[in-house]
Amino acid sequence: MNFRAKHLILPLGGAVVATSMVSATLASSAQAAPDRKTITLAASGNAKAIAGYWTPSKLKSAKTYTSEGTVSAKLKTGASRASADGKAGNVAPTGESGKSAGRSKNLNLPITVGKVFFLDDKGQERWCSGTSVQSKYRNLVATAGHCVYDTDTNKPYSNFVFIPGYYQGKAPWGIYVGSKVNVHFDFDVYEDYDYDYAFVNVYNGVKQTGVKETTISEYEAAKGFKYTEDKPISKDEYEAGYSKYGEKGPFWKKSADPEVETVGKPSDASKYIEDYVKDGRGGVKLTAVEVDAYTYGKAPSGLDNGAKFERLSDEKGKTAISQEQYNKLLKDKADGNFLGKLEATKDVNGTEIAWYKTQYFVKKWVKTTVKELYFHTKFYVVLLADAGRLGDNVGGQGFSWNQRTGKKVFTFGYPAAAHLDGDKPYSGHTMKWCYGATGAAPVVAQFKAEEQQAIKCAFTPGASGGPFLLQYKSSKRTGYLNGVVSLTLDSDKNGRYDRVTTPYFNGETYGIYKYAANLWTGKLPV
């Protein structure tokens, strides 16, 4: 794969690759330094709070990341052109004897594999899959590029952590906060899924050893992650607490949304009609209900419920609106959220030049009752301890590149989403695996995926970022990383995912991995 030929541009400058490397068996490969982008995910001063953020409840409630890289991509005609750009090579794995992530169908599951969690651009908790991979400082995670970096905003996702051996909300070997992410230039700039991989350097892990309830002053002084919970209480409990602590204490109240009740027309409606329309009077207010033209035409005049609300309706004319408003109301009308009429005036050429709406309303008398709710706020600080380096705790998979197509691989991950036909065979809380021979993946033009590989696998979204492992040994739970799950495909259009793809790992991939494998991060103060 040659990125210069693919994009017909000159390189913007090669990255300097560190010369030291982890102990490995390497085949010589004369590759130019790849175009790499390295971005800081979190400073060490913020990392402790990020680790504490991911409480067991948040881990369980996080949603599968269904970005463009994890939705269905129907196969198109033509096979990918993945090919080596030099000699094949590999870096040996490191195992961690005596530790297990369990067994599945007589296969020992690797403890290096787990989930990566992050907040998307809307602040929603999301997750993908990932794996620990061999590196000099035992601090490297491999996952899909779209599980770390948002190509729409050109920014990495926030609060990124890796949890190896994740199982039903548990982090048995700690939580590892992302420090730096290393991606290919073409993924960052061109959103090219032929480079949909990322190597993330993580800080030393931390373990959540417990939660301590604190006072307000202790909570405000505490560093790291902390949170509050509001407990509903009775009015008597609130008044007792408020009298003891005052307005700066943990006891407070709020007004609930008003409870609305339809009532009959007040006897003084005619006399105080303006008051009833504007702010209400005596807890009663005159409101309007939108209806269609037919219902309005049948409605009587007067002040009773259901009578025409003439002052709000456009019965004698129409109101000019903008084209943008017109288009929005067209959609609202289709959804049943707009009952009026819409009109557009056209010129002699048939081009729309003016837009109008006509709305109709009837009267409704309502009484609102405001209910007071009372709460006691409790304050908590999450207790953390140093868990050590990632690779020391779970080991690291080896790394291989420029391998020929057709080799058997295992892929691991946490599939969760339903198939396109609605069937949902996976929970996302436990690790699953597939096994098969790699083959050329059909071109998926919408993701610029022209040179990927694929295996037959029924994984659904959630498995993105999980490893493709060559020569996986069940007894040692290690192999050689030769890809990461990128796209989840329905190749025969029957509503079932049946393939997962990976970018082809070549010399450029190795160059980015090698650079990341020599970056030091360090531990966090806990």
XYZ file of C-alpha atoms in Angstrom:
526
model
C 0.000 0.000 0.000
C 1.494 3.323 -1.051
C -0.121 6.430 0.340
C 1.679 8.701 -2.107
C 0.194 6.849 -5.071
C -3.211 6.678 -3.458
C -3.532 10.407 -2.831
C -1.136 11.691 -5.489
C 0.546 14.142 -3.130
C 4.010 14.518 -1.732
C 4.634 13.574 1.893
C 4.422 16.335 4.446
C 7.510 15.139 6.289
C 8.470 11.892 7.900
C 8.348 11.227 11.617
C 11.595 10.495 13.466
C 11.466 6.884 14.636
C 13.208 6.042 17.899
C 16.117 3.669 17.404
C 15.766 1.689 20.620
C 13.196 -1.077 20.580
C 11.721 -3.752 22.794
C 13.375 -7.155 22.666
C 12.043 -8.702 19.473
C 12.651 -10.937 16.513
C 12.720 -8.521 13.583
C 13.016 -9.110 9.883
C 14.881 -6.270 8.194
C 12.579 -3.803 6.494
C 13.875 -0.654 4.815
C 10.837 1.577 5.246
C 10.608 5.338 5.158
C 9.285 6.923 8.322
C 5.470 7.027 8.055
C 3.328 10.109 8.310
C 2.207 9.987 11.916
C 0.202 12.234 14.191
C 0.674 12.066 17.960
C -1.880 13.842 20.155
C -2.073 14.263 23.931
C -5.192 12.669 25.423
C -4.781 13.701 29.054
C -2.174 15.451 31.161
C -1.019 13.559 34.240
C -2.700 16.163 36.450
C -6.120 15.281 35.018
C -5.641 11.541 34.675
C -6.551 10.635 38.247
C -9.934 12.320 37.910
C -10.510 10.522 34.597
C -9.777 7.141 36.178
C -12.141 7.893 39.024
C -14.834 9.052 36.638
C -15.419 5.521 35.385
C -17.363 4.109 38.307
C -18.854 0.602 37.964
C -22.277 2.102 37.241
C -20.903 4.226 34.381
C -19.017 1.257 32.937
C -22.222 -0.772 32.870
C -24.396 2.005 31.450
C -21.988 3.097 28.670
C -23.320 2.530 25.161
C -21.765 0.654 22.258
C -20.017 3.103 19.978
C -21.945 3.011 16.701
C -19.892 5.485 14.733
C -19.596 5.281 10.975
C -16.937 2.622 11.507
C -19.279 0.247 13.308
C -22.468 0.497 11.287
C -23.282 -1.777 8.377
C -21.285 -1.328 5.204
C -22.749 -3.351 2.365
C -20.180 -5.037 0.155
C -19.532 -3.632 -3.278
C -17.975 -5.172 -6.342
C -14.198 -5.378 -6.384
C -11.606 -6.767 -3.991
C -9.167 -4.793 -1.884
C -5.575 -4.342 -2.990
C -3.799 -4.925 0.340
C -0.152 -5.786 -0.266
C 3.176 -5.790 1.546
C 5.526 -2.837 1.132
C 8.604 -4.727 2.290
C 9.720 -7.835 4.131
C 7.547 -9.408 6.790
C 8.507 -8.968 10.433
C 7.316 -9.501 13.967
C 7.871 -8.447 17.571
C 7.562 -11.175 20.200
C 4.746 -11.027 22.790
C 5.094 -11.050 26.555
C 2.717 -13.124 28.630
C 1.619 -12.954 32.228
C 1.489 -16.474 33.597
C -1.048 -17.490 36.173
C -3.700 -14.977 35.117
C -6.744 -15.804 33.048
C -9.715 -14.009 31.563
C -11.651 -17.299 31.586
C -12.479 -19.842 28.920
C -14.926 -19.770 26.036
C -15.645 -22.884 23.937
C -12.431 -24.551 25.184
C -10.288 -21.510 24.357
C -8.390 -19.559 27.003
C -9.324 -15.887 26.599
C -6.470 -13.346 26.590
C -6.247 -11.031 29.579
C -4.641 -8.420 27.332
C -7.996 -7.780 25.627
C -10.531 -5.456 27.179
C -12.665 -2.427 26.573
C -11.698 1.156 25.837
C -14.125 3.711 27.279
C -14.452 7.376 26.305
C -16.866 10.296 26.023
C -18.044 11.108 22.507
C -18.460 14.634 21.136
C -21.866 14.890 22.858
C -20.530 13.807 26.266
C -22.124 10.343 26.078
C -20.257 7.410 27.655
C -19.168 5.025 24.887
C -16.914 2.002 24.448
C -15.036 -0.152 21.934
C -12.609 -3.071 22.272
C -8.800 -3.025 22.449
C -5.710 -4.934 23.546
C -2.422 -4.451 25.350
C 0.511 -4.807 22.967
C 4.221 -5.274 23.632
C 6.232 -2.070 24.201
C 9.433 -0.911 25.878
C 7.633 0.719 28.825
C 4.753 -1.807 29.025
C 2.245 0.976 28.366
C 0.712 0.495 24.917
C -2.857 -0.253 23.775
C -3.979 -0.983 20.205
C -7.515 -0.190 19.060
C -9.367 1.214 16.056
C -8.634 4.813 15.120
C -12.333 5.713 15.164
C -12.522 4.571 18.814
C -10.046 7.275 19.890
C -10.086 10.062 17.352
C -13.073 12.003 15.973
C -12.317 12.855 12.354
C -15.353 15.176 12.192
C -13.981 17.519 14.859
C -10.306 16.610 14.321
C -9.968 16.018 18.046
C -9.470 12.933 20.206
C -12.354 11.777 22.374
C -12.134 12.693 26.061
C -11.855 10.612 29.246
C -10.220 7.718 27.387
C -9.358 4.661 29.498
C -8.494 1.024 28.835
C -9.717 -1.809 31.077
C -8.047 -5.169 30.292
C -10.009 -8.293 31.146
C -13.202 -6.264 31.521
C -16.055 -8.434 32.771
C -19.561 -7.224 33.619
C -18.526 -3.812 34.930
C -15.394 -5.033 36.727
C -11.794 -3.876 36.195
C -9.765 -6.809 37.613
C -6.345 -5.409 36.643
C -7.022 -1.717 36.975
C -8.018 1.254 34.828
C -5.398 2.743 32.492
C -5.852 6.363 31.426
C -4.778 7.342 27.918
C -1.803 9.716 27.752
C -1.071 9.977 24.008
C -2.607 8.562 20.848
C -0.619 7.818 17.690
C -2.542 7.614 14.392
C -1.687 7.688 10.710
C -1.800 11.032 8.929
C -4.249 9.648 6.345
C -6.794 8.674 8.994
C -6.590 12.103 10.615
C -6.736 14.158 7.408
C -8.535 11.971 4.858
C -10.720 9.840 7.187
C -9.231 6.868 5.353
C -10.219 3.584 7.000
C -7.278 1.809 5.387
C -5.461 3.443 8.320
C -8.179 2.912 10.943
C -5.812 1.929 13.755
C -4.422 3.716 16.803
C -1.693 3.014 19.343
C -2.428 4.606 22.695
C 0.181 5.123 25.415
C -1.380 4.816 28.868
C -0.303 5.838 32.349
C 0.239 3.328 35.119
C -3.059 1.799 36.107
C -5.152 2.693 39.089
C -7.561 0.575 41.043
C -10.701 1.886 42.689
C -10.398 0.543 46.217
C -13.587 2.009 47.577
C -15.799 5.062 48.031
C -15.791 7.352 51.062
C -18.730 9.544 52.091
C -17.440 12.968 53.144
C -18.587 16.314 54.467
C -19.035 19.281 52.126
C -15.699 20.788 53.156
C -13.832 17.484 52.691
C -15.493 17.043 49.322
C -14.482 20.517 48.133
C -10.879 19.998 49.276
C -10.531 16.526 47.749
C -8.522 16.126 44.535
C -9.240 13.450 42.001
C -12.687 12.101 41.217
C -15.677 12.854 43.419
C -19.402 12.839 42.940
C -22.686 13.633 44.661
C -26.013 11.864 45.022
C -29.345 13.530 45.776
C -31.641 11.509 48.042
C -35.371 12.440 48.140
C -36.570 13.194 51.664
C -39.763 14.347 53.381
C -40.676 17.960 54.111
C -40.085 17.393 57.848
C -36.576 15.972 57.175
C -35.803 18.928 54.951
C -36.934 21.512 57.518
C -34.924 19.809 60.283
C -31.797 19.636 58.113
C -32.166 23.171 56.803
C -32.563 24.606 60.304
C -29.327 22.842 61.321
C -27.099 23.617 58.309
C -28.667 26.681 56.702
C -28.738 27.551 52.994
C -25.156 26.320 52.428
C -25.930 22.887 53.772
C -26.788 19.678 51.909
C -30.580 20.040 52.280
C -32.543 21.714 49.491
C -35.872 21.822 47.683
C -37.168 22.501 44.205
C -40.472 22.926 42.425
C -41.579 20.029 40.287
C -43.065 20.505 36.859
C -46.601 21.885 37.281
C -49.427 19.380 37.278
C -51.966 20.605 34.716
C -55.716 20.033 35.134
C -58.424 21.125 32.702
C -61.164 23.181 34.425
C -64.320 24.970 33.379
C -64.534 28.616 32.343
C -64.326 30.934 35.402
C -67.393 33.064 36.128
C -65.390 36.283 35.723
C -63.710 35.216 32.471
C -65.122 38.118 30.416
C -64.111 40.762 32.954
C -60.527 39.609 33.444
C -59.868 37.928 30.113
C -56.519 39.692 29.564
C -55.268 38.621 32.990
C -56.274 35.015 32.327
C -54.463 35.042 28.968
C -51.268 36.735 30.165
C -50.331 35.264 33.555
C -53.438 33.552 34.840
C -55.657 34.499 37.769
C -56.358 32.591 40.951
C -54.358 29.600 39.716
C -56.347 29.383 36.463
C -55.009 30.311 33.022
C -56.431 30.441 29.499
C -54.193 28.463 27.118
C -54.385 27.500 23.448
C -54.503 24.115 21.739
C -53.544 23.894 18.049
C -56.081 22.135 15.796
C -56.525 21.598 12.070
C -58.676 23.807 9.863
C -61.633 21.387 9.912
C -61.772 21.173 13.711
C -61.446 24.945 13.984
C -64.272 25.476 11.501
C -66.607 23.279 13.562
C -65.667 24.973 16.874
C -68.127 27.478 18.423
C -67.317 31.070 19.340
C -67.132 32.260 22.934
C -64.970 31.623 25.981
C -65.753 27.995 26.792
C -63.291 25.116 26.416
C -62.999 24.161 22.737
C -64.173 27.528 21.446
C -62.274 29.320 18.694
C -59.195 31.242 19.888
C -59.519 33.965 17.274
C -56.702 36.239 18.378
C -54.120 33.471 17.894
C -55.534 31.892 14.741
C -54.902 33.059 11.178
C -58.490 32.557 10.035
C -58.566 35.779 8.042
C -55.137 35.520 6.448
C -51.799 33.796 6.365
C -48.451 34.669 7.933
C -45.310 35.079 5.835
C -42.379 32.904 6.969
C -38.845 32.184 5.750
C -37.985 29.266 3.504
C -36.052 27.718 6.409
C -39.123 27.926 8.653
C -41.269 26.534 5.865
C -39.013 23.503 5.384
C -38.920 22.825 9.121
C -42.717 23.018 9.391
C -43.049 20.648 6.436
C -41.098 18.067 8.429
C -43.127 18.817 11.577
C -46.345 18.366 9.605
C -45.173 15.012 8.290
C -44.430 13.968 11.884
C -47.825 15.177 13.100
C -46.370 18.078 15.067
C -47.891 20.853 12.946
C -51.622 20.933 12.111
C -51.883 24.157 10.125
C -51.614 24.886 6.424
C -48.434 25.585 4.449
C -48.273 27.397 1.117
C -45.497 28.435 -1.255
C -45.802 31.050 -4.036
C -43.885 30.430 -7.260
C -42.733 32.765 -10.013
C -43.292 32.209 -13.751
C -40.356 29.816 -13.867
C -41.782 27.644 -11.130
C -39.263 28.796 -8.513
C -40.591 29.277 -4.992
C -40.286 32.927 -3.936
C -42.536 33.268 -0.860
C -43.710 30.986 1.929
C -46.708 31.127 4.294
C -48.299 29.327 7.217
C -51.851 29.362 8.584
C -52.556 28.102 12.103
C -55.725 27.472 14.107
C -56.253 27.307 17.886
C -59.075 26.633 20.333
C -59.353 27.668 23.989
C -58.453 25.534 26.983
C -58.818 26.581 30.621
C -56.308 24.938 32.955
C -55.380 24.969 36.623
C -51.767 24.426 37.591
C -50.549 23.046 40.893
C -46.872 23.366 41.827
C -45.454 20.616 44.029
C -42.375 21.067 46.231
C -39.744 18.299 46.287
C -37.090 17.935 49.010
C -33.567 16.458 48.846
C -30.500 15.652 50.905
C -27.235 15.777 48.927
C -24.543 13.261 49.885
C -20.884 13.733 48.960
C -18.480 10.958 47.934
C -14.788 10.662 47.072
C -13.467 7.662 45.109
C -10.415 6.023 46.721
C -7.670 4.993 44.274
C -4.422 2.997 44.444
C -1.515 2.507 41.998
C -2.017 -0.704 39.976
C 1.365 -0.640 38.193
C 2.211 -0.844 34.489
C -0.215 -2.380 32.018
C 2.261 -4.839 30.503
C 3.502 -5.970 33.920
C -0.055 -6.834 34.919
C -1.443 -8.484 31.790
C 1.458 -8.836 29.361
C 1.359 -7.610 25.778
C 0.555 -9.193 22.442
C 3.335 -9.346 19.865
C 3.225 -7.335 16.648
C 3.540 -8.426 13.012
C 3.437 -6.689 9.646
C 3.615 -7.388 5.912
C 2.099 -10.837 6.437
C 0.562 -12.636 3.486
C -3.205 -12.931 3.168
C -4.780 -16.313 3.898
C -3.305 -16.939 7.339
C -5.563 -18.122 10.184
C -6.240 -15.567 12.908
C -8.281 -15.202 16.064
C -10.126 -11.969 16.716
C -11.446 -10.997 20.138
C -13.822 -8.293 21.303
C -17.034 -7.303 23.038
C -19.818 -7.317 20.417
C -23.059 -5.872 21.732
C -25.340 -4.235 19.163
C -28.124 -6.084 17.389
C -27.859 -7.484 13.893
C -29.544 -5.428 11.199
C -32.589 -7.702 11.402
C -32.990 -6.881 15.107
C -31.621 -10.108 16.578
C -29.316 -9.380 19.529
C -27.141 -12.383 20.418
C -24.505 -10.530 22.484
C -24.623 -8.534 25.717
C -21.331 -6.638 25.396
C -20.402 -7.537 28.977
C -18.273 -10.585 28.145
C -15.478 -11.253 25.647
C -16.182 -13.263 22.471
C -13.973 -14.597 19.668
C -13.942 -15.592 15.993
C -11.456 -17.685 14.016
C -10.778 -17.780 10.296
C -8.426 -17.137 7.412
C -7.854 -13.585 6.264
C -8.923 -12.681 2.771
C -9.191 -9.599 0.637
C -12.004 -7.358 1.848
C -14.248 -5.851 -0.838
C -13.839 -2.129 -1.383
C -16.124 -0.039 0.865
C -15.957 3.323 -0.851
C -17.883 5.312 1.756
C -15.018 4.753 4.206
C -12.250 4.898 1.579
C -11.548 1.292 2.616
C -9.779 -0.002 -0.483
C -6.992 -2.144 0.993
C -8.432 -3.925 4.034
C -8.535 -7.612 4.962
C -11.508 -9.511 6.353
C -12.491 -12.770 8.033
C -15.897 -14.387 8.285
C -17.291 -13.496 11.698
C -20.743 -12.760 13.132
C -19.524 -10.011 15.468
C -21.821 -6.992 15.760
C -20.781 -3.404 16.649
C -18.925 -3.239 19.964
C -16.103 -5.420 18.702
C -14.466 -2.459 16.917
C -10.829 -2.120 17.968
C -10.505 -5.752 19.042
C -7.299 -7.510 17.918
C -6.616 -9.814 14.977
C -4.028 -12.240 16.426
C -1.761 -14.512 14.382
C -0.374 -17.691 15.940
C -2.492 -17.318 19.067
C -1.511 -19.922 21.670
C -4.360 -20.748 24.020
C -1.988 -22.042 26.724
C -0.070 -18.746 26.871
C -2.960 -16.483 25.757
C -0.636 -14.602 23.394
C -0.092 -14.179 19.675
C 0.931 -11.494 17.190
C -1.226 -8.428 16.574
C -1.853 -8.259 12.838
C -4.913 -6.025 12.700
C -7.764 -4.396 14.636
C -11.477 -4.664 13.901
C -12.463 -1.697 11.748
C -15.723 -2.340 9.861
C -18.582 -4.720 10.612
C -20.141 -5.939 7.367
C -23.286 -7.579 6.081
C -21.813 -9.030 2.889
C -24.873 -10.866 1.512
C -27.453 -8.237 2.498
C -29.545 -10.612 4.605
C -29.675 -8.390 7.696
C -26.910 -10.276 9.523
C -23.325 -9.159 10.079
C -21.034 -11.834 8.679
C -17.556 -10.266 8.329
C -15.199 -8.003 10.205
C -12.390 -6.132 8.505
C -9.015 -4.738 9.508
C -6.562 -2.331 7.918
C -3.616 -4.209 6.416
C -0.616 -3.871 8.765
C 2.401 -2.986 6.608
C 5.728 -1.223 7.120
C 4.052 2.135 7.737
C 1.921 0.587 10.469
C 5.036 -0.918 12.018
C 6.744 2.487 11.959
C 3.903 4.100 13.912
C 3.778 1.161 16.327
C 7.560 1.310 16.815
C 7.441 5.019 17.622
C 4.601 4.512 20.125
C 6.321 1.466 21.659
C 9.199 3.686 22.779
C 7.201 6.489 24.428
C 7.334 6.736 28.212
C 4.310 7.868 30.195
C 4.742 7.077 33.883
C 2.523 6.508 36.885
C -0.073 8.718 38.483
C 0.044 10.109 42.031
C -2.688 8.361 43.988
